[in-house]
Coordinates of C-alpha atoms in Angstrom, one line a residue:
M22 CA 70.5 85.4 95.8
A23 CA 73.4 85.9 98.0
T24 CA 72.6 88.3 101.2
L25 CA 74.0 91.6 101.2
I26 CA 75.8 92.7 104.3
S27 CA 73.7 95.9 103.7
D28 CA 70.2 93.6 104.3
T29 CA 71.5 92.5 107.8
A30 CA 70.0 93.7 110.9
P31 CA 73.5 94.9 112.3
W32 CA 74.0 97.1 109.2
K33 CA 70.2 98.6 109.4
D34 CA 71.1 99.2 113.1
L35 CA 74.4 101.2 112.3
K36 CA 72.3 103.2 109.5
A37 CA 69.6 104.3 112.0
H38 CA 72.3 105.0 114.7
V39 CA 73.9 107.6 112.5
A40 CA 71.0 110.0 113.5
D41 CA 72.5 110.0 117.2
I42 CA 75.7 110.1 115.9
N43 CA 75.0 113.3 114.2
K44 CA 73.3 114.9 117.0
T45 CA 77.0 114.9 118.9
H46 CA 80.2 116.7 118.5
L47 CA 83.7 115.6 119.1
R48 CA 84.0 118.6 121.5
D49 CA 81.6 116.7 123.9
L50 CA 82.6 113.2 123.3
M51 CA 85.9 114.1 123.8
S52 CA 85.0 115.3 127.3
D53 CA 84.3 111.8 128.3
N54 CA 87.7 110.5 129.6
D55 CA 86.0 107.0 130.0
R56 CA 85.1 107.0 126.4
C57 CA 88.7 108.3 125.5
K58 CA 90.7 105.5 127.6
S59 CA 88.2 102.9 126.1
M60 CA 89.5 103.7 122.8
M61 CA 93.2 103.7 123.2
L62 CA 95.1 100.7 122.5
E63 CA 98.6 99.5 122.8
F64 CA 100.4 96.6 120.9
D65 CA 104.5 96.1 120.8
D66 CA 105.2 99.6 121.9
I67 CA 102.5 100.9 119.0
F68 CA 100.1 103.1 120.4
L69 CA 96.4 103.6 118.5
D70 CA 94.3 106.5 119.8
Y71 CA 90.7 106.4 117.9
S72 CA 89.2 108.6 120.4
R73 CA 88.4 111.3 117.8
Q74 CA 86.4 109.2 115.6
C75 CA 82.6 110.2 115.4
A76 CA 81.7 107.1 117.4
T77 CA 80.6 106.3 121.0
L78 CA 81.1 102.9 122.7
D79 CA 77.6 102.0 121.4
T80 CA 78.9 102.6 117.8
M81 CA 81.8 100.2 118.5
S82 CA 79.4 97.5 120.2
K83 CA 77.5 97.9 116.9
L84 CA 80.4 97.8 114.5
F85 CA 81.6 94.5 116.2
K86 CA 78.0 92.8 115.9
L87 CA 78.4 93.8 112.0
A88 CA 81.7 92.1 111.9
E89 CA 79.9 89.1 113.2
A90 CA 77.2 89.1 110.8
A91 CA 79.9 89.7 108.1
H92 CA 81.3 86.4 109.4
L93 CA 84.9 88.1 109.8
K94 CA 86.5 85.7 112.1
E95 CA 85.8 83.1 109.9
K96 CA 87.1 84.7 106.6
I97 CA 90.2 85.8 108.1
T98 CA 90.6 82.2 109.3
S99 CA 89.9 81.2 105.8
M100 CA 92.8 83.4 104.6
F101 CA 95.2 82.0 106.9
N102 CA 94.2 78.6 106.0
G103 CA 94.8 79.2 102.2
E104 CA 91.4 78.9 101.5
H105 CA 90.7 80.1 97.5
I106 CA 88.8 83.1 98.9
N107 CA 89.9 85.2 95.8
S108 CA 87.3 83.1 94.2
T109 CA 87.0 85.1 90.9
E110 CA 90.9 83.8 90.1
N111 CA 90.2 80.4 92.2
R112 CA 93.0 81.6 94.2
S113 CA 94.6 81.4 97.7
V114 CA 95.6 85.1 99.2
L115 CA 98.7 84.1 101.3
H116 CA 100.9 87.2 101.4
V117 CA 101.0 86.4 105.2
A118 CA 103.3 82.9 104.1
L119 CA 105.8 85.6 102.6
R120 CA 107.0 86.7 106.3
A121 CA 106.2 83.2 108.2
S122 CA 108.9 81.5 110.3
K123 CA 110.6 78.3 109.1
D124 CA 108.5 76.3 111.3
T125 CA 105.1 77.6 110.6
T126 CA 102.5 75.6 108.6
I127 CA 100.5 77.4 106.0
N128 CA 98.8 75.6 103.4
S129 CA 97.5 75.9 99.8
D130 CA 95.7 73.4 98.0
G131 CA 96.9 70.8 100.7
K132 CA 100.8 71.9 100.3
N133 CA 102.7 73.6 102.9
V134 CA 104.4 76.5 101.1
V135 CA 106.4 78.2 104.0
P136 CA 109.3 75.7 103.1
D137 CA 109.2 77.1 99.3
V138 CA 108.9 80.7 100.9
W139 CA 112.2 80.2 102.8
Q140 CA 114.1 78.2 99.8
V141 CA 113.6 81.7 97.7
L142 CA 114.5 83.6 100.7
D143 CA 117.5 81.9 101.2
K144 CA 118.5 82.1 97.6
I145 CA 118.3 85.8 97.5
K146 CA 120.2 86.2 100.7
E147 CA 123.0 84.0 99.1
F148 CA 122.6 86.2 95.9
S149 CA 122.4 89.8 97.7
D150 CA 125.6 88.5 99.4
K151 CA 127.6 87.6 96.9
V152 CA 126.4 90.8 95.1
R153 CA 127.4 93.0 97.9
N154 CA 130.7 91.3 98.8
G155 CA 132.0 91.5 95.3
S156 CA 132.3 87.5 94.8
W157 CA 129.6 88.4 92.0
V158 CA 130.8 90.9 89.5
G159 CA 129.8 92.0 86.3
A160 CA 131.0 91.4 82.7
T161 CA 134.0 93.5 83.1
G162 CA 134.7 92.4 86.7
K163 CA 133.8 95.3 88.1
P164 CA 131.7 95.1 91.5
L165 CA 127.8 95.9 90.9
T166 CA 127.0 98.5 93.5
N167 CA 124.0 100.0 91.1
V168 CA 120.6 98.4 91.3
I169 CA 117.9 99.4 88.8
A170 CA 114.3 97.3 89.5
I171 CA 111.9 97.4 86.8
G172 CA 108.3 96.9 87.6
I173 CA 105.2 99.0 87.6
G174 CA 102.1 98.8 90.2
G175 CA 102.7 96.4 93.1
S176 CA 106.3 95.3 91.5
F177 CA 107.0 99.0 92.3
L178 CA 105.2 101.1 94.8
G179 CA 105.6 98.6 98.1
P180 CA 109.7 98.2 97.6
L181 CA 109.6 102.0 96.7
F182 CA 108.0 102.6 99.9
V183 CA 110.1 100.5 102.1
H184 CA 113.1 101.9 100.2
T185 CA 112.5 105.3 100.8
A186 CA 111.6 104.6 104.6
L187 CA 114.8 102.6 105.0
Q188 CA 117.4 105.2 103.4
T189 CA 117.6 107.3 106.4
D190 CA 117.5 104.7 109.0
P191 CA 120.9 104.6 110.6
E192 CA 121.8 101.0 110.5
A193 CA 120.1 100.6 107.0
S194 CA 121.7 103.6 105.7
K195 CA 125.3 102.3 106.9
S196 CA 124.6 99.0 105.4
A197 CA 124.0 100.5 102.2
G198 CA 127.0 102.7 102.0
G199 CA 128.5 103.2 98.2
R200 CA 125.1 101.5 97.0
Q201 CA 122.3 102.9 95.0
L202 CA 119.3 101.7 94.3
R203 CA 116.5 103.1 91.5
F204 CA 113.2 102.1 90.4
L205 CA 112.0 102.2 86.7
A206 CA 108.3 101.9 86.2
N207 CA 106.9 104.3 84.0
V208 CA 107.2 103.6 80.4
D209 CA 107.9 107.2 79.7
P210 CA 111.6 107.6 78.2
V211 CA 112.0 110.3 80.7
D212 CA 111.9 107.9 83.4
V213 CA 114.3 105.8 81.6
A214 CA 116.6 108.7 81.3
R215 CA 116.2 109.5 85.0
N216 CA 117.5 105.9 85.9
I217 CA 120.3 105.5 83.9
T218 CA 121.6 109.0 84.5
G219 CA 125.1 108.6 86.3
L220 CA 125.2 105.3 86.3
D221 CA 127.7 103.0 84.4
P222 CA 126.4 99.7 82.8
E223 CA 129.8 98.0 84.1
T224 CA 128.5 98.7 87.6
T225 CA 125.0 98.1 87.3
L226 CA 122.6 94.8 87.8
V227 CA 119.1 95.2 86.5
V228 CA 116.3 93.2 88.3
V229 CA 113.4 92.7 86.1
V230 CA 110.2 92.3 88.0
S231 CA 107.0 90.7 86.0
K232 CA 105.1 87.5 87.0
T233 CA 104.0 86.3 83.9
F234 CA 107.1 88.5 82.2
T235 CA 104.9 89.7 79.6
T236 CA 103.8 93.3 81.0
A237 CA 103.9 95.5 78.2
E238 CA 105.6 98.4 79.9
T239 CA 107.4 96.6 82.3
M240 CA 109.0 94.3 79.5
L241 CA 109.4 97.3 76.9
N242 CA 111.6 99.2 79.8
A243 CA 113.5 95.8 80.4
R244 CA 114.3 95.3 76.5
T245 CA 115.5 99.3 76.5
L246 CA 117.8 98.3 79.6
R247 CA 119.1 95.3 77.9
E248 CA 120.2 97.3 74.9
W249 CA 122.0 99.8 77.2
I250 CA 123.9 97.1 78.6
S251 CA 124.3 95.1 75.6
S252 CA 125.7 98.3 73.3
S253 CA 127.9 98.9 76.1
L254 CA 129.4 95.8 76.9
G255 CA 128.2 93.4 74.3
P256 CA 125.5 90.6 74.3
Q257 CA 126.7 88.4 76.4
A258 CA 127.1 90.7 79.4
V259 CA 123.3 90.6 79.7
S260 CA 123.5 87.3 81.8
K261 CA 125.6 89.1 84.4
H262 CA 124.0 92.2 84.8
M263 CA 119.9 91.2 84.5
V264 CA 118.4 89.1 86.8
A265 CA 114.4 88.1 87.0
V266 CA 111.8 88.0 89.7
S267 CA 109.1 85.7 87.9
T268 CA 107.2 82.6 87.3
N269 CA 107.9 82.2 83.7
L270 CA 111.5 80.8 83.2
K271 CA 110.8 79.9 79.7
L272 CA 110.2 83.9 78.8
V273 CA 113.2 84.5 81.2
E274 CA 115.4 82.2 79.3
K275 CA 114.2 83.7 76.0
F276 CA 115.0 86.8 77.0
G277 CA 118.5 86.2 77.7
I278 CA 118.4 86.1 81.5
D279 CA 119.7 82.8 83.0
P280 CA 116.6 80.7 84.7
N281 CA 118.9 79.9 87.6
N282 CA 119.0 84.1 88.2
A283 CA 115.0 83.9 88.4
F284 CA 113.7 84.4 91.7
A285 CA 110.2 82.8 92.0
F286 CA 106.8 83.9 93.8
W287 CA 103.6 82.3 93.3
D288 CA 100.0 83.3 92.2
W289 CA 98.6 83.5 95.7
V290 CA 100.5 86.7 95.9
G291 CA 98.7 89.6 94.5
G292 CA 100.9 92.0 92.9
R293 CA 100.0 94.8 95.4
Y294 CA 100.2 92.1 98.4
S295 CA 103.8 91.5 97.0
V296 CA 106.6 93.8 98.5
S297 CA 107.2 91.0 101.1
S298 CA 108.1 88.5 98.5
A299 CA 111.1 88.5 96.0
V300 CA 109.7 91.6 94.3
G301 CA 110.5 93.7 97.1
V302 CA 112.9 91.6 99.2
L303 CA 115.7 90.9 96.3
P304 CA 116.3 94.8 95.3
L305 CA 115.7 95.8 99.1
S306 CA 118.4 92.8 100.1
L307 CA 120.9 94.1 97.6
Q308 CA 120.7 97.6 98.8
Y309 CA 120.5 96.8 102.5
G310 CA 121.6 93.5 103.1
F311 CA 119.3 90.6 103.9
P312 CA 119.5 91.2 107.9
V313 CA 117.8 94.5 107.6
V314 CA 115.3 93.1 105.2
E315 CA 114.6 90.1 107.6
K316 CA 114.0 92.8 110.5
F317 CA 111.1 94.1 108.3
L318 CA 109.7 90.6 107.8
K319 CA 109.6 90.0 111.2
G320 CA 107.6 93.3 111.8
A321 CA 105.1 92.3 109.3
R322 CA 104.7 89.0 111.0
S323 CA 104.1 90.5 114.2
I324 CA 101.1 92.3 113.0
D325 CA 100.1 89.4 110.9
Q326 CA 99.9 87.3 114.3
Q327 CA 97.4 89.9 115.7
F328 CA 95.4 90.0 113.2
Q329 CA 95.1 86.7 113.2
S330 CA 94.6 85.8 117.2
A331 CA 94.0 89.2 118.9
P332 CA 90.1 89.8 120.1
F333 CA 88.4 92.3 117.6
E334 CA 88.3 94.9 120.5
K335 CA 92.2 94.6 120.9
N336 CA 93.1 94.1 117.3
I337 CA 94.4 96.9 115.3
P338 CA 93.8 95.9 111.8
V339 CA 90.2 94.9 112.9
L340 CA 89.4 98.1 114.6
L341 CA 91.0 100.5 111.8
G342 CA 88.9 98.7 109.0
L343 CA 85.7 98.6 111.1
L344 CA 86.0 102.5 111.6
S345 CA 87.0 102.9 107.6
V346 CA 83.5 101.2 107.0
W347 CA 82.0 103.4 109.5
N348 CA 83.2 106.7 108.0
V349 CA 82.5 105.5 104.0
S350 CA 79.3 103.6 104.2
F351 CA 77.5 105.1 107.0
L352 CA 78.9 108.7 107.6
G353 CA 79.2 109.4 104.0
Y354 CA 82.9 110.3 103.8
P355 CA 84.5 108.7 100.5
A356 CA 88.3 109.8 101.2
R357 CA 90.8 109.2 103.8
A358 CA 94.0 111.4 104.2
I359 CA 97.0 109.5 105.0
L360 CA 99.4 112.0 107.1
P361 CA 102.8 110.5 108.5
Y362 CA 104.6 112.8 110.3
T363 CA 108.0 111.8 109.2
Q364 CA 109.5 112.2 105.8
A365 CA 110.8 108.8 105.6
L366 CA 107.5 107.9 105.2
E367 CA 106.5 110.0 101.9
K368 CA 105.9 107.1 99.8
L369 CA 103.7 105.5 102.1
A370 CA 100.5 107.1 100.7
P371 CA 101.0 106.3 97.0
H372 CA 101.4 102.3 98.0
I373 CA 98.6 102.4 100.5
Q374 CA 96.8 104.3 97.5
Q375 CA 97.4 101.5 95.2
V376 CA 96.6 98.6 97.9
S377 CA 93.4 100.1 99.2
M378 CA 91.8 101.5 95.7
E379 CA 93.0 98.5 93.8
S380 CA 91.2 96.2 96.2
N381 CA 88.6 97.7 97.2
G382 CA 87.2 99.7 94.2
K383 CA 84.4 97.4 93.3
G384 CA 80.8 97.8 92.3
V385 CA 79.8 94.0 92.8
S386 CA 79.8 91.7 95.6
I387 CA 82.1 88.6 95.6
D388 CA 79.0 86.7 94.4
G389 CA 78.5 89.0 91.4
V390 CA 75.5 91.1 92.7
S391 CA 75.7 94.9 92.4
L392 CA 76.3 96.9 95.5
P393 CA 73.4 99.3 96.8
F394 CA 76.2 101.0 98.9
E395 CA 79.6 102.7 97.8
A396 CA 82.6 100.6 98.5
G397 CA 86.4 101.3 98.7
E398 CA 88.0 105.0 99.7
I399 CA 89.8 107.6 97.9
D400 CA 93.1 107.5 99.5
F401 CA 95.7 110.3 99.3
G402 CA 98.4 111.9 101.7
E403 CA 101.7 113.8 102.1
P404 CA 104.1 114.0 105.2
G405 CA 103.5 116.4 107.8
T406 CA 104.1 119.4 108.0
N407 CA 104.2 119.7 104.4
G408 CA 100.6 118.7 103.7
Q409 CA 99.5 121.6 106.4
H410 CA 100.7 123.9 103.8
S411 CA 98.8 122.5 100.7
F412 CA 95.4 120.5 101.3
Y413 CA 94.9 120.7 105.0
Q414 CA 92.5 124.1 104.5
L415 CA 90.1 121.8 102.6
I416 CA 90.3 119.1 105.6
H417 CA 89.6 121.9 108.2
Q418 CA 87.2 123.9 106.5
G419 CA 86.1 122.3 103.5
R420 CA 84.7 118.8 102.9
V421 CA 85.1 116.3 105.8
I422 CA 87.9 113.7 105.1
P423 CA 88.9 111.4 107.8
C424 CA 92.8 111.4 108.8
D425 CA 95.0 108.8 109.8
F426 CA 98.2 110.7 111.9
I427 CA 101.5 108.6 111.8
G428 CA 103.8 109.8 114.2
I429 CA 107.2 108.4 115.2
V430 CA 108.6 109.1 118.9
K431 CA 112.4 109.2 117.7
S432 CA 113.6 110.5 114.7
Q433 CA 115.9 108.7 112.3
Q434 CA 117.8 111.6 112.1
P435 CA 117.6 114.1 115.1
V436 CA 118.6 117.8 114.9
Y437 CA 119.5 119.7 117.9
L438 CA 120.5 123.6 117.7
R439 CA 121.5 125.7 120.5
D440 CA 118.9 128.3 121.9
E441 CA 116.1 127.2 120.1
V442 CA 112.9 126.4 122.0
V443 CA 112.5 123.2 120.9
N444 CA 114.5 120.7 118.7
N445 CA 113.4 119.9 114.9
H446 CA 111.5 116.8 115.7
D447 CA 109.6 118.2 119.1
E448 CA 108.5 121.2 116.2
L449 CA 107.2 118.3 114.0
M450 CA 105.7 116.4 116.6
S451 CA 104.1 119.7 117.9
N452 CA 101.9 119.7 114.8
F453 CA 101.4 116.0 115.4
F454 CA 99.7 116.3 118.6
A455 CA 97.9 119.7 117.4
Q456 CA 96.3 118.8 114.2
P457 CA 93.9 116.2 115.4
D458 CA 92.9 118.4 118.1
A459 CA 92.2 121.4 115.9
L460 CA 90.0 119.3 113.8
A461 CA 88.1 117.6 116.6
Y462 CA 87.4 120.9 118.4
G463 CA 87.4 123.4 115.5
K464 CA 86.5 127.0 116.5
T465 CA 83.3 128.5 117.2
P466 CA 82.0 132.2 116.7
E467 CA 81.5 132.7 120.2
Q468 CA 85.1 131.9 120.8
L469 CA 86.4 134.1 117.8
R470 CA 84.2 137.2 119.0
S471 CA 85.6 136.9 122.8
E472 CA 89.2 137.4 120.9
N473 CA 87.7 140.4 119.1
V474 CA 88.0 139.2 115.9
A475 CA 86.1 141.5 113.5
S476 CA 82.6 140.6 112.7
H477 CA 83.0 140.2 109.2
L478 CA 85.9 137.6 109.5
V479 CA 84.2 135.7 111.7
P480 CA 82.4 133.4 109.3
H481 CA 85.8 133.0 107.3
K482 CA 87.8 132.1 110.8
T483 CA 85.3 129.7 112.2
F484 CA 86.3 126.1 112.4
T485 CA 83.3 123.6 112.7
G486 CA 85.3 120.8 114.2
N487 CA 83.6 117.3 114.7
R488 CA 86.3 116.2 111.7
P489 CA 87.3 112.4 112.8
S490 CA 91.0 111.6 112.8
L491 CA 92.8 108.6 114.5
S492 CA 96.8 108.5 115.5
L493 CA 99.2 105.8 115.7
L494 CA 101.9 106.7 117.7
L495 CA 105.1 104.2 116.8
P496 CA 108.4 104.3 119.1
S497 CA 110.8 104.7 116.2
L498 CA 111.0 103.8 112.4
D499 CA 113.6 101.0 111.6
A500 CA 112.6 98.1 109.2
Y501 CA 110.8 96.4 111.7
R502 CA 108.3 98.9 112.3
I503 CA 108.0 99.3 108.7
G504 CA 107.3 96.0 108.4
Q505 CA 104.5 96.7 110.8
L506 CA 103.3 99.8 109.5
L507 CA 102.9 98.0 106.1
A508 CA 100.8 94.9 107.4
M509 CA 98.5 97.1 109.3
Y510 CA 97.1 98.6 106.2
E511 CA 97.0 95.4 104.5
H512 CA 95.0 93.7 107.0
R513 CA 92.8 96.9 107.3
I514 CA 92.1 96.8 103.6
A515 CA 91.2 93.1 104.0
V516 CA 88.7 93.7 106.8
E517 CA 87.3 96.5 104.8
G518 CA 86.5 94.3 101.7
F519 CA 85.5 91.4 104.3
I520 CA 82.8 93.6 105.7
W521 CA 81.4 94.9 102.2
G522 CA 81.7 91.4 101.0
I523 CA 83.7 92.1 98.2
N524 CA 86.7 90.2 96.3
S525 CA 89.7 92.7 97.7
F526 CA 91.9 90.3 95.8
D527 CA 91.3 90.9 92.2
Q528 CA 91.4 94.1 89.8
W529 CA 89.4 93.3 86.6
G530 CA 89.2 97.2 86.3
V531 CA 92.8 97.2 85.7
E532 CA 92.3 94.9 82.4
L533 CA 90.1 97.2 80.1
G534 CA 92.4 100.2 79.7
K535 CA 95.2 97.6 78.6
S536 CA 93.0 96.0 76.0
L537 CA 92.2 99.3 74.5
A538 CA 95.8 100.4 74.5
S539 CA 96.7 97.2 72.7
Q540 CA 94.4 98.2 69.7
V541 CA 96.0 102.0 69.8
R542 CA 99.4 100.3 69.8
K543 CA 98.7 98.1 66.6
Q544 CA 97.3 101.6 64.8
L545 CA 100.6 103.4 65.8
H546 CA 102.5 100.9 64.4
A547 CA 100.5 100.6 61.5
S548 CA 100.4 104.4 60.6
R549 CA 104.1 104.7 61.7
K550 CA 105.6 101.9 59.3
K551 CA 103.0 101.7 56.7
G552 CA 101.5 105.2 56.4
E553 CA 97.9 103.8 57.2
S554 CA 95.1 106.3 58.4
V555 CA 93.6 106.2 61.6
E556 CA 90.6 103.7 61.4
G557 CA 88.5 102.0 63.7
F558 CA 88.2 104.3 66.3
N559 CA 85.3 107.2 67.7
F560 CA 85.4 110.7 66.2
S561 CA 87.4 112.2 69.5
T562 CA 90.0 109.4 69.3
T563 CA 90.6 109.5 66.0
K564 CA 90.8 113.3 66.0
M565 CA 93.6 113.1 68.5
L566 CA 95.5 110.2 67.2
T567 CA 95.9 111.6 63.7
R568 CA 96.8 115.0 65.3
Y569 CA 99.4 113.2 67.4
L570 CA 100.5 111.5 64.2
K571 CA 101.1 114.4 62.2
A572 CA 102.7 116.3 64.7
S573 CA 105.1 113.6 65.5
A574 CA 105.9 112.7 61.7
D575 CA 109.5 113.5 62.5
V576 CA 109.4 109.8 64.2
P577 CA 111.6 107.2 61.8
S578 CA 109.4 104.4 60.9
E579 CA 112.6 102.3 60.8
P580 CA 115.0 103.7 63.7
T581 CA 118.2 103.0 64.8
T582 CA 118.8 102.3 68.4
L583 CA 118.3 106.0 70.3
L584 CA 118.9 105.6 74.0
P585 CA 118.0 108.7 76.4
K586 CA 120.9 111.2 77.6
I587 CA 120.8 114.0 80.0

């Protein structure tokens, strides 16, 4: 039987070490300046401070030994060498190749994949330039100034995160002048309505993102927008108004999209790691121009290189990953809050939620052995200071939830008002600096009594402190820094999986719900079209399905096309 990481001496040593940490408090740990200095790191003007973690220098030494026991360095090397580390699907894991420079060699199955990547990137640049400069026009000769990208999961969350972050960047917003980019993910017709409202098919380009061109939700949405275009402009307009990101050229052509207007990606790109592929690069290049997106890829590349080559003590993704393993598997904190102090990163947490929870939400090792410990963490978050007026109450006085604080030195959109004590960004950053200390130090009953707080309120106003966090301070938030932030989290999640000994690159847990939904789909079809009663389900599902069908009996069995309108 394969050895689990929890059977190794370093794991057991860390388990025993928890008792020592439980005797300490961050108030005391933070008073050791040498310790704090040792828990700070700078790379490419990014500043990482993890001194507010419930950890000592001895803890870090033990975590590095755990990394050795887990063969972390070898696993990182195997990933970059294109070995089939996604063993359950027999695939390489090479999202790093998507942002490699042209002169890099990264092999998969004996072939350098970098030229293929750049062939697609060059094709995206050429096509997006044509659309943006008006040499590629719609069926009626009008420029295509609006783009709707259809995709779900990794084909949606990553590109949406980057798009939202770029919208207020001065360079990117100037380049996007007069253009709109929208994302249609949910099969809910309300999402369709929201996406097409205010848009004219004559000036809209639809990008259908589906590796297999069979994803149920994506393809129904694609057929819906195909009808939206063809009912207005005629069926022949589809080839000018719809393009694809897919590997299944046969189904792309059958759908009505010219295969020459399909942009490839590869099976060594996992969906949640695909924002650096045509999945994200095509819609983002159409909106912002290829030069802006190329800066994003360069930012990600800089972290890829650091992850691959830096010693663990100075390796940001490795440090972040090891600290997460410490918090989850040893200190018993199952969640993590991602707290960016910039509204531009409002879609960071939803994206990382998927990357993290789909990657590491596993119950067995990569060899199929049940884990005797919990893997993965529950990720959530909101931008500061919004979150402070929402869920921070629980973080301060309820459950202990380790926090990632992300701050930006220079705002994308600075505001200055005469006679204010501080400017708007300084007000925001005041909270960024204060919250980690509030979590670490808390407030004791003695302090409250010295402030003459009424005795009956002392328990309510006591903050235990000793709540771990880390702080990332970025100099700015442009396309390059957004790429760095993405890669930091991608590799941090990989490190966690490598340590836990799981496969972070498959997602079998997504499949069961899909297969059960197909059975329900068949039943709904049979009941709507043929009046058949509900059969083959448990009592609860039968009852709800019957109720649903009865209450929506006005749905026509042979409907004429109806598109949403607001």
